[in-house]
């Protein structure tokens, strides 16, 4: 080897020096003057369709974050592998990425003794990462070895490099049909997509563009190309305009600044063969991930996502809101899911293609009982879509309902409950009194309330409600003492006035002034059943948990304001 390097007329050394002058990226091995390597960039004339099949069980989750610049085309068909050795899918699968730049092909060549007359060059081909199929690498190596014979066993290093470059422009003939895609391992997905993004960005930064806003020429390093329409603007102009729009709440203007970029334009895919073009929706606002690439502040982009989603919820007639007055958050929705992060935000109009979103308002009471549950996305409160009360289960009767849905039995039951039950003011549970006073305590939530008017009562002094002359329940604590139902005396205020019959007075003397109330100011008309019973006990000098003789001391029956008839707890 030392003798070979000492010969200044060695054809190998002359050829390598000539190739290095043509291809400056050629690197000669410092330990062997007749060995060199070169990385050949792979930029096909038409983007290469690449499919990454999902991993089997035990692999990482499929929701990995990938660079957003590669274009995805969906056609609804499942991926199918070909039966041959070529790693191709016979038809476009569900997810195909069109890559314009792929990791380079490395050529390592060694010129042995006797080259070029007696021995061919020793060639080694590989790619890092190894995305090229082994069959393609072996085919390229065989073609390189044939070149030495075809050119008459002469110097062929330049022809080898030129042949590989032409093959790279054709995509190494890996995909002959536009309906096929190259299958690459899922493990290489991140690397290949990231390489494509970085290469495009490096090329973009070396170019010069004229900003459509400030009309000044700017280097690509200070510009941004919009993904949807490929219009280029300088970063400073985009930041000023978008920050202003988001701060003022006008998120619909966060779109391309070109006046000629309208909704009639199709999705710009000039370098993707066979890609189906579709009409864009009128909403051409930018994706949050693109705003971060411009870049905009994370807090600004988060406000943009929140306001954009709020507008979507408000325009959707099917949105249900939390009945809690201090919350008023929207219920969880599959159509408008709450994003856990700004990168998870997706626009349903963009995902649906040309199909119009279904905003038809559906009456909640027509949905099946199992689908009436709604959960607030802010406070996690589970409630019924129909009655807006806490979730009562799918087997509980939910009101109101349409009269056409009710059977005769259900209508009778509803009429009975409306006349002989009272709802708890806290949980809306229906309660029916069987006996006793009108101070009720809910069996469901232990709230204290009035049975006559369903008013909430103070737990510390619930009877002050019945001692207030300004309320309709004044002096009516013992009304309906025997219970509420069809087989007991109905409420006095439910009986029409013309049907009242003046009963016989319980005693000869007129009732005292303290017994007159707002509903019976003259001591006439329908008697209070509880008061009548109490007067009868007093007249007969009988005891009912207290002695009527105790009334001899008027101080014990007067409050601090001098009012009498403070009702004791039964």
Coordinates of C-alpha atoms in Angstrom, one line a residue:
X1 CA 0.0 0.0 0.0
X2 CA 2.9 2.4 0.8
X3 CA 4.4 1.6 -2.7
X4 CA 1.1 2.5 -4.3
X5 CA 0.8 5.8 -2.5
X6 CA 4.3 6.8 -3.4
X7 CA 3.6 6.5 -7.2
X8 CA 2.5 10.0 -8.4
X9 CA 1.1 8.5 -11.6
X10 CA -1.3 6.1 -9.8
X11 CA -4.6 6.2 -11.7
X12 CA -6.6 5.7 -8.5
X13 CA -5.2 8.8 -6.8
X14 CA -5.8 10.9 -9.9
X15 CA -9.4 9.7 -10.2
X16 CA -10.2 10.4 -6.5
X17 CA -8.7 13.9 -6.7
X18 CA -10.8 14.6 -9.8
X19 CA -14.0 13.3 -8.2
X20 CA -13.3 15.4 -5.1
X21 CA -13.1 18.5 -7.3
X22 CA -16.5 17.7 -8.8
X23 CA -18.2 16.5 -5.6
X24 CA -16.7 18.5 -2.7
X25 CA -18.8 16.4 -0.2
X26 CA -16.5 13.4 -1.1
X27 CA -14.5 12.4 2.0
X28 CA -11.3 10.5 1.6
X29 CA -10.3 8.1 4.3
X30 CA -7.3 9.5 6.2
X31 CA -6.0 5.9 6.8
X32 CA -6.4 4.8 3.2
X33 CA -5.8 7.2 0.4
X34 CA -7.7 5.0 -2.1
X35 CA -10.9 4.8 0.0
X36 CA -13.6 7.4 0.1
X37 CA -17.2 7.9 1.1
X38 CA -20.0 10.3 0.0
X39 CA -23.5 10.9 1.2
X40 CA -25.9 11.2 -1.7
X41 CA -29.1 13.2 -0.9
X42 CA -32.4 11.6 -1.8
X43 CA -34.9 14.1 -3.1
X44 CA -37.3 12.3 -5.5
X45 CA -38.9 14.3 -8.3
X46 CA -42.2 13.3 -6.9
X47 CA -42.7 12.8 -3.1
X48 CA -42.4 9.2 -2.1
X49 CA -45.6 7.7 -0.5
X50 CA -44.5 6.0 2.8
X51 CA -46.8 4.0 5.0
X52 CA -45.9 3.1 8.6
X53 CA -47.9 0.1 9.8
X54 CA -49.0 0.2 13.4
X55 CA -47.1 -1.8 16.0
X56 CA -48.4 -5.0 17.5
X57 CA -49.4 -5.4 21.1
X58 CA -46.7 -4.3 23.5
X59 CA -45.5 -1.3 21.4
X60 CA -45.7 2.3 22.3
X61 CA -49.1 4.1 22.0
X62 CA -50.2 5.2 18.6
X63 CA -50.8 8.8 19.7
X64 CA -47.2 9.9 19.5
X65 CA -46.5 13.5 18.5
X66 CA -45.2 13.8 15.0
X67 CA -44.0 16.8 13.0
X68 CA -46.9 18.6 11.4
X69 CA -45.5 19.4 8.0
X70 CA -45.8 16.1 6.3
X71 CA -49.2 15.7 4.5
X72 CA -51.6 12.9 5.4
X73 CA -54.1 11.5 2.9
X74 CA -57.0 9.3 4.0
X75 CA -59.2 7.2 1.8
X76 CA -60.9 4.9 4.3
X77 CA -59.3 1.7 3.0
X78 CA -57.4 -0.7 5.3
X79 CA -53.7 -1.4 4.7
X80 CA -52.8 -4.6 3.0
X81 CA -49.4 -6.1 2.5
X82 CA -48.4 -7.6 -0.8
X83 CA -47.6 -11.2 -1.0
X84 CA -44.2 -10.7 -2.6
X85 CA -40.9 -9.7 -1.0
X86 CA -41.2 -6.0 -2.1
X87 CA -42.4 -4.1 1.0
X88 CA -45.2 -2.3 -0.8
X89 CA -48.9 -2.0 0.0
X90 CA -51.1 -2.7 -3.1
X91 CA -53.5 0.2 -2.3
X92 CA -53.3 3.4 -0.3
X93 CA -53.8 2.6 3.4
X94 CA -55.5 4.7 5.9
X95 CA -52.5 6.9 6.7
X96 CA -49.9 7.7 4.1
X97 CA -47.1 10.3 4.4
X98 CA -45.6 11.9 1.3
X99 CA -42.0 12.7 1.9
X100 CA -39.9 15.0 -0.3
X101 CA -36.6 14.4 1.4
X102 CA -35.3 11.2 2.9
X103 CA -32.1 10.3 4.8
X104 CA -29.1 10.1 2.4
X105 CA -27.6 7.0 0.8
X106 CA -24.0 6.5 1.9
X107 CA -21.6 5.2 -0.7
X108 CA -18.3 3.8 0.5
X109 CA -15.9 2.8 -2.3
X110 CA -12.4 1.3 -2.2
X111 CA -10.1 1.2 -5.2
X112 CA -8.1 -2.0 -4.9
X113 CA -4.7 -2.9 -6.5
X114 CA -5.2 -3.6 -10.2
X115 CA -8.1 -1.1 -10.5
X116 CA -9.4 -0.3 -13.1
X117 CA -7.9 -2.8 -15.5
X118 CA -8.0 -6.0 -13.5
X119 CA -10.3 -5.5 -10.4
X120 CA -13.6 -3.6 -10.0
X121 CA -14.1 -1.1 -7.2
X122 CA -15.3 -2.4 -3.9
X123 CA -18.6 -0.8 -3.1
X124 CA -20.7 -0.6 0.1
X125 CA -24.2 1.0 0.2
X126 CA -26.3 1.7 3.2
X127 CA -28.6 4.4 4.7
X128 CA -28.9 5.7 8.3
X129 CA -31.5 5.0 9.5
X130 CA -31.9 1.9 7.5
X131 CA -35.2 2.8 5.7
X132 CA -34.2 1.4 2.3
X133 CA -35.2 -2.3 1.8
X134 CA -32.4 -4.9 1.6
X135 CA -33.7 -5.9 -1.8
X136 CA -33.3 -2.4 -3.1
X137 CA -29.7 -2.1 -1.7
X138 CA -28.7 -5.4 -3.3
X139 CA -30.2 -4.4 -6.7
X140 CA -28.2 -1.1 -6.6
X141 CA -25.0 -2.9 -5.7
X142 CA -25.4 -5.3 -8.7
X143 CA -26.0 -2.4 -11.0
X144 CA -22.8 -0.7 -9.8
X145 CA -20.8 -3.8 -10.4
X146 CA -22.2 -4.1 -14.0
X147 CA -21.1 -0.5 -14.8
X148 CA -17.4 -1.5 -14.5
X149 CA -18.0 -4.2 -17.2
X150 CA -20.2 -1.9 -19.4
X151 CA -17.6 0.8 -19.5
X152 CA -14.8 -1.5 -20.5
X153 CA -13.1 -1.9 -17.2
X154 CA -12.2 1.7 -17.1
X155 CA -12.5 4.4 -14.4
X156 CA -16.2 4.3 -13.4
X157 CA -16.3 6.1 -10.1
X158 CA -18.0 9.2 -11.6
X159 CA -20.5 7.0 -13.4
X160 CA -21.3 5.1 -10.2
X161 CA -22.1 8.4 -8.4
X162 CA -24.1 9.7 -11.3
X163 CA -26.1 6.5 -11.6
X164 CA -27.0 6.5 -7.9
X165 CA -28.1 10.1 -8.1
X166 CA -30.4 9.4 -11.0
X167 CA -31.8 6.4 -9.1
X168 CA -32.4 8.7 -6.1
X169 CA -34.4 11.1 -8.2
X170 CA -36.6 8.3 -9.4
X171 CA -37.1 7.2 -5.7
X172 CA -35.1 4.0 -6.6
X173 CA -38.2 2.8 -8.4
X174 CA -39.6 1.7 -5.1
X175 CA -43.1 2.8 -6.0
X176 CA -44.1 2.3 -9.6
X177 CA -47.8 3.0 -9.2
X178 CA -49.4 6.0 -7.5
X179 CA -51.9 3.7 -5.8
X180 CA -49.1 2.0 -3.9
X181 CA -46.9 3.1 -0.9
X182 CA -43.6 2.0 0.5
X183 CA -44.0 0.2 3.9
X184 CA -41.4 1.3 6.5
X185 CA -41.2 0.2 10.1
X186 CA -43.1 2.2 12.7
X187 CA -39.9 2.6 14.6
X188 CA -38.5 4.9 11.9
X189 CA -41.5 7.1 11.6
X190 CA -40.3 10.0 13.9
X191 CA -36.9 10.0 12.3
X192 CA -38.1 10.1 8.7
X193 CA -40.7 12.8 9.3
X194 CA -38.3 14.9 11.3
X195 CA -35.7 14.7 8.6
X196 CA -38.2 15.8 6.0
X197 CA -39.2 18.8 8.1
X198 CA -35.7 19.9 8.9
X199 CA -34.5 19.6 5.3
X200 CA -37.4 21.6 4.0
X201 CA -36.7 24.3 6.6
X202 CA -33.0 24.4 5.8
X203 CA -33.8 25.0 2.1
X204 CA -36.4 27.6 3.0
X205 CA -34.0 29.6 5.2
X206 CA -31.5 30.0 2.3
X207 CA -34.1 31.5 0.0
X208 CA -35.3 35.2 -0.1
X209 CA -38.9 36.2 -0.1
X210 CA -40.9 39.4 -0.2
X211 CA -43.3 39.8 2.7
X212 CA -46.9 40.4 1.5
X213 CA -47.5 42.9 4.4
X214 CA -44.4 45.1 4.8
X215 CA -43.3 44.4 1.1
X216 CA -39.7 44.1 2.2
X217 CA -37.4 41.3 1.0
X218 CA -36.5 39.0 3.9
X219 CA -34.5 35.8 4.2
X220 CA -36.4 32.7 4.8
X221 CA -34.9 32.4 8.3
X222 CA -37.0 35.4 9.2
X223 CA -40.2 34.3 7.4
X224 CA -42.9 31.7 7.8
X225 CA -44.7 29.7 5.1
X226 CA -48.3 29.0 5.9
X227 CA -49.2 25.3 5.7
X228 CA -52.6 25.7 4.1
X229 CA -51.9 28.0 1.2
X230 CA -48.0 28.2 1.1
X231 CA -48.1 32.1 1.3
X232 CA -45.0 33.6 2.9
X233 CA -44.9 36.5 5.3
X234 CA -42.2 37.7 7.7
X235 CA -42.5 36.6 11.3
X236 CA -42.7 40.1 12.7
X237 CA -45.8 41.0 10.7
X238 CA -47.5 37.7 11.5
X239 CA -46.8 38.1 15.2
X240 CA -48.1 41.7 15.3
X241 CA -51.3 40.9 13.5
X242 CA -52.2 37.6 15.2
X243 CA -51.4 38.9 18.7
X244 CA -53.7 41.8 18.1
X245 CA -56.6 39.6 16.8
X246 CA -56.4 37.2 19.7
X247 CA -56.2 40.0 22.3
X248 CA -59.3 41.6 20.8
X249 CA -61.1 38.2 20.6
X250 CA -61.4 38.3 16.8
X251 CA -60.1 34.7 16.3
X252 CA -61.8 34.4 12.9
X253 CA -59.1 36.7 11.4
X254 CA -56.3 34.4 12.5
X255 CA -55.8 33.2 8.9
X256 CA -53.7 34.0 5.8
X257 CA -53.1 37.7 5.3
X258 CA -53.2 37.6 1.5
X259 CA -56.3 39.2 0.1
X260 CA -56.4 36.7 -2.7
X261 CA -56.4 33.7 -0.4
X262 CA -60.1 32.9 -0.1
X263 CA -62.3 29.9 0.7
X264 CA -62.6 28.9 -3.0
X265 CA -58.9 27.9 -3.0
X266 CA -58.2 24.3 -2.6
X267 CA -55.7 22.8 -0.2
X268 CA -52.2 23.5 -1.7
X269 CA -50.6 20.2 -2.5
X270 CA -48.6 21.0 -5.7
X271 CA -46.0 18.3 -5.1
X272 CA -48.2 15.4 -4.1
X273 CA -49.3 13.2 -7.0
X274 CA -52.8 11.7 -6.8
X275 CA -53.8 13.7 -3.7
X276 CA -57.5 14.4 -3.7
X277 CA -58.2 18.1 -3.6
X278 CA -61.1 19.2 -1.6
X279 CA -62.8 22.6 -1.1
X280 CA -61.9 24.3 2.1
X281 CA -64.4 25.6 4.6
X282 CA -65.0 29.3 5.1
X283 CA -63.2 28.9 8.4
X284 CA -59.6 29.0 7.3
X285 CA -58.1 29.8 10.7
X286 CA -54.6 28.5 11.5
X287 CA -53.9 25.5 13.6
X288 CA -52.6 26.1 17.1
X289 CA -49.4 24.1 16.3
X290 CA -48.6 26.4 13.4
X291 CA -49.0 29.4 15.7
X292 CA -46.5 27.9 18.0
X293 CA -44.1 27.5 15.1
X294 CA -44.3 31.1 14.0
X295 CA -43.8 31.5 17.0
X296 CA -46.5 33.0 19.3
X297 CA -46.5 32.9 23.1
X298 CA -48.0 29.7 24.6
X299 CA -50.5 31.8 26.7
X300 CA -51.7 33.6 23.6
X301 CA -52.2 30.3 21.7
X302 CA -54.1 28.9 24.6
X303 CA -56.4 31.8 24.6
X304 CA -56.9 31.3 20.9
X305 CA -57.8 27.7 21.4
X306 CA -60.3 28.5 24.2
X307 CA -62.0 31.2 22.4
X308 CA -62.3 29.3 19.1
X309 CA -63.8 26.3 20.9
X310 CA -66.2 28.6 22.8
X311 CA -67.5 29.9 19.5
X312 CA -68.0 26.4 18.2
X313 CA -70.0 25.4 21.3
X314 CA -72.1 28.5 21.1
X315 CA -73.0 28.0 17.5
X316 CA -73.9 24.3 18.1
X317 CA -77.6 24.0 18.9
X318 CA -77.0 20.6 20.6
X319 CA -74.7 22.0 23.3
X320 CA -76.0 21.4 26.8
X321 CA -74.8 23.6 29.7
X322 CA -74.4 22.9 33.4
X323 CA -77.5 23.9 35.4
X324 CA -75.3 25.2 38.3
X325 CA -75.5 29.0 38.2
X326 CA -71.9 29.3 39.5
X327 CA -70.6 27.0 36.8
X328 CA -72.5 27.2 33.5
X329 CA -69.9 25.1 31.8
X330 CA -70.6 23.0 28.7
X331 CA -71.3 19.3 29.0
X332 CA -68.8 16.8 27.7
X333 CA -69.3 16.3 24.0
X334 CA -67.8 13.8 21.5
X335 CA -68.3 16.4 18.8
X336 CA -66.4 19.2 20.7
X337 CA -64.0 17.4 23.1
X338 CA -62.2 19.5 25.6
X339 CA -58.5 19.4 24.6
X340 CA -56.1 18.4 27.4
X341 CA -53.4 20.4 25.6
X342 CA -53.4 23.0 22.9
X343 CA -51.7 20.5 20.6
X344 CA -54.8 18.2 20.9
X345 CA -57.2 20.8 19.6
X346 CA -58.9 19.8 16.3
X347 CA -61.5 21.6 14.2
X348 CA -64.4 19.3 13.4
X349 CA -65.1 21.2 10.2
X350 CA -61.6 20.4 8.9
X351 CA -61.8 16.8 9.9
X352 CA -65.2 16.2 8.2
X353 CA -64.1 17.2 4.6
X354 CA -66.9 18.5 2.5
X355 CA -69.6 17.1 4.8
X356 CA -71.7 19.7 6.6
X357 CA -71.7 19.4 10.4
X358 CA -75.0 18.2 11.8
X359 CA -76.3 21.0 14.0
X360 CA -79.9 19.9 14.0
X361 CA -81.4 20.6 17.3
X362 CA -82.8 17.4 18.9
X363 CA -85.3 17.6 21.8
X364 CA -83.6 16.1 24.8
X365 CA -86.8 14.4 26.0
X366 CA -86.9 12.3 22.8
X367 CA -83.6 10.6 23.4
X368 CA -83.4 7.2 25.2
X369 CA -83.2 7.4 29.0
X370 CA -79.7 6.0 29.0
X371 CA -78.4 8.8 26.8
X372 CA -79.9 11.6 28.9
X373 CA -77.0 11.8 31.3
X374 CA -74.7 14.8 30.9
X375 CA -71.5 15.6 32.7
X376 CA -70.1 19.1 33.0
X377 CA -66.6 19.3 31.7
X378 CA -65.7 22.0 34.3
X379 CA -67.1 20.8 37.6
X380 CA -67.9 17.1 36.7
X381 CA -71.5 17.5 37.8
X382 CA -73.7 14.7 36.4
X383 CA -77.2 15.9 35.5
X384 CA -80.2 15.0 33.4
X385 CA -80.5 16.7 30.0
X386 CA -84.3 16.9 30.3
X387 CA -85.1 18.1 33.8
X388 CA -81.6 19.6 34.5
X389 CA -81.6 17.9 38.0
X390 CA -78.9 15.7 39.4
X391 CA -78.7 12.4 37.5
X392 CA -81.5 10.2 38.7
X393 CA -80.7 7.1 36.8
X394 CA -82.2 5.8 33.5
X395 CA -85.1 4.0 35.2
X396 CA -86.5 7.0 37.1
X397 CA -89.3 9.0 35.6
X398 CA -88.0 12.2 34.1
X399 CA -90.3 15.2 33.7
X400 CA -91.3 17.2 31.9
X401 CA -92.3 15.0 29.0
X402 CA -94.6 15.4 26.0
X403 CA -98.2 14.6 26.7
X404 CA -98.2 12.3 23.6
X405 CA -95.6 10.1 25.3
X406 CA -97.7 9.6 28.4
X407 CA -100.1 6.7 29.0
X408 CA -103.3 7.2 30.9
X409 CA -101.8 5.7 33.9
X410 CA -98.8 8.0 33.7
X411 CA -101.0 11.0 33.3
X412 CA -103.0 10.0 36.3
X413 CA -99.8 9.5 38.4
X414 CA -98.4 12.8 37.4
X415 CA -101.7 14.6 38.3
X416 CA -101.8 12.8 41.7
X417 CA -98.1 13.8 42.4
X418 CA -98.7 17.4 41.4
X419 CA -101.6 17.7 43.8
X420 CA -100.5 15.5 46.8
X421 CA -96.7 15.8 46.8
X422 CA -94.1 18.6 47.3
X423 CA -90.6 18.8 45.8
X424 CA -87.6 19.3 48.0
X425 CA -86.1 22.8 47.2
X426 CA -82.6 21.3 47.3
X427 CA -82.7 18.0 45.4
X428 CA -86.2 18.2 43.8
X429 CA -87.2 14.8 45.4
X430 CA -90.9 14.4 45.7
X431 CA -92.2 14.0 49.3
X432 CA -95.7 13.1 50.5
X433 CA -96.8 13.9 54.0
X434 CA -98.6 11.1 55.9
X435 CA -99.2 12.9 59.2
X436 CA -97.9 15.7 61.4
X437 CA -97.0 19.3 60.9
X438 CA -95.8 21.0 57.7
X439 CA -92.2 21.2 58.8
X440 CA -90.6 18.6 56.5
X441 CA -87.1 17.1 56.3
X442 CA -86.1 15.5 53.0
X443 CA -85.3 11.8 53.1
X444 CA -82.8 12.3 50.3
X445 CA -80.7 15.3 51.4
X446 CA -82.0 16.1 54.9
X447 CA -83.0 19.6 53.9
X448 CA -85.6 21.4 56.0
X449 CA -88.5 22.8 54.0
X450 CA -92.2 23.8 54.2
X451 CA -94.6 21.2 52.8
X452 CA -97.2 23.9 51.7
X453 CA -94.9 26.2 49.6
X454 CA -91.7 24.2 49.3
X455 CA -89.7 27.0 50.9
X456 CA -86.4 26.2 52.5
X457 CA -86.5 26.5 56.3
X458 CA -83.8 27.5 58.7
X459 CA -82.6 24.4 60.5
X460 CA -81.9 26.4 63.7
X461 CA -85.5 27.8 63.9
X462 CA -87.7 26.3 61.2
X463 CA -91.0 27.5 62.8
X464 CA -90.4 31.1 62.3
X465 CA -91.6 30.6 58.7
X466 CA -95.1 29.8 60.1
X467 CA -95.1 32.8 62.4
X468 CA -94.4 35.4 59.7
X469 CA -97.7 37.2 59.0
X470 CA -96.4 38.3 55.6
X471 CA -96.1 34.8 54.3
X472 CA -98.9 32.6 52.9
X473 CA -98.1 29.9 55.4
X474 CA -98.7 32.0 58.5
X475 CA -100.4 30.0 61.2
X476 CA -100.7 27.0 59.0
X477 CA -98.2 24.7 60.7
X478 CA -100.8 22.0 61.4
X479 CA -102.7 22.2 58.2
X480 CA -103.1 18.7 56.7
X481 CA -102.1 17.1 60.0
X482 CA -103.7 13.8 59.0
X483 CA -101.7 13.6 55.8
X484 CA -102.0 14.6 52.2
X485 CA -103.9 12.3 49.7
X486 CA -107.2 11.5 48.2
X487 CA -108.5 9.9 51.3
X488 CA -107.8 12.8 53.7
X489 CA -109.1 16.3 54.0
X490 CA -107.6 18.4 51.1
X491 CA -105.7 21.6 51.6
X492 CA -107.9 24.6 52.5
X493 CA -106.4 26.8 49.8
X494 CA -107.1 24.1 47.2
X495 CA -110.9 24.2 47.9
X496 CA -112.7 26.8 45.9
X497 CA -114.2 29.5 48.1
X498 CA -117.7 28.9 47.0
X499 CA -117.5 25.3 48.2
X500 CA -116.6 26.2 51.7
X501 CA -119.3 25.4 54.2
X502 CA -119.3 27.3 57.5
X503 CA -118.7 24.7 60.2
X504 CA -120.1 24.9 63.6
X505 CA -118.0 27.0 65.9
X506 CA -116.0 24.8 68.4
X507 CA -116.9 27.1 71.2
X508 CA -119.5 29.8 71.9
X509 CA -117.1 32.6 72.2
X510 CA -115.4 34.1 69.2
X511 CA -111.8 33.1 68.8
X512 CA -109.2 35.4 70.3
X513 CA -107.6 38.0 68.1
X514 CA -104.3 36.1 68.2
X515 CA -105.8 33.2 66.4
X516 CA -106.8 35.2 63.4
X517 CA -104.5 34.9 60.5
X518 CA -104.1 36.3 57.0
X519 CA -106.2 33.6 55.5
X520 CA -109.1 33.9 58.0
X521 CA -108.9 37.5 59.3
X522 CA -112.5 37.6 60.7
X523 CA -112.4 34.2 62.4
X524 CA -114.9 32.9 59.9
X525 CA -114.8 30.6 56.9
X526 CA -112.9 27.3 56.7
X527 CA -111.4 26.3 60.1
X528 CA -107.8 25.3 60.6
X529 CA -107.9 21.7 61.5
X530 CA -104.9 21.8 63.8
X531 CA -106.2 25.0 65.6
X532 CA -109.7 23.5 66.0
X533 CA -108.2 20.4 67.6
X534 CA -106.0 22.5 69.9
X535 CA -109.0 24.6 71.1
X536 CA -111.0 21.5 71.7
X537 CA -108.3 20.1 73.9
X538 CA -108.1 23.4 75.8
X539 CA -111.8 23.5 76.3
X540 CA -111.9 19.9 77.7
X541 CA -108.8 20.6 79.8
X542 CA -107.0 17.7 78.2
X543 CA -103.2 17.3 77.7
X544 CA -101.4 16.8 74.4
X545 CA -97.7 16.8 75.2
X546 CA -98.3 20.0 77.2
X547 CA -100.8 21.1 79.9
X548 CA -103.3 23.7 79.0
X549 CA -102.9 25.1 82.5
X550 CA -99.4 26.2 81.5
X551 CA -101.1 28.9 79.4
X552 CA -102.0 30.7 82.6
X553 CA -98.6 32.4 82.5
X554 CA -98.8 34.6 79.5
X555 CA -95.1 35.4 79.6
X556 CA -94.3 31.8 78.6
X557 CA -96.4 32.3 75.3
X558 CA -95.0 35.6 74.2
X559 CA -91.9 36.3 72.2
X560 CA -89.6 39.3 72.6
X561 CA -91.9 41.3 70.4
X562 CA -95.0 40.4 72.5
X563 CA -96.5 38.1 69.8
X564 CA -98.3 35.0 71.1
X565 CA -98.9 31.5 69.8
X566 CA -95.3 30.5 69.5
X567 CA -95.8 26.9 68.3
X568 CA -93.9 24.3 70.3
X569 CA -91.9 21.5 68.6
X570 CA -93.9 18.3 68.3

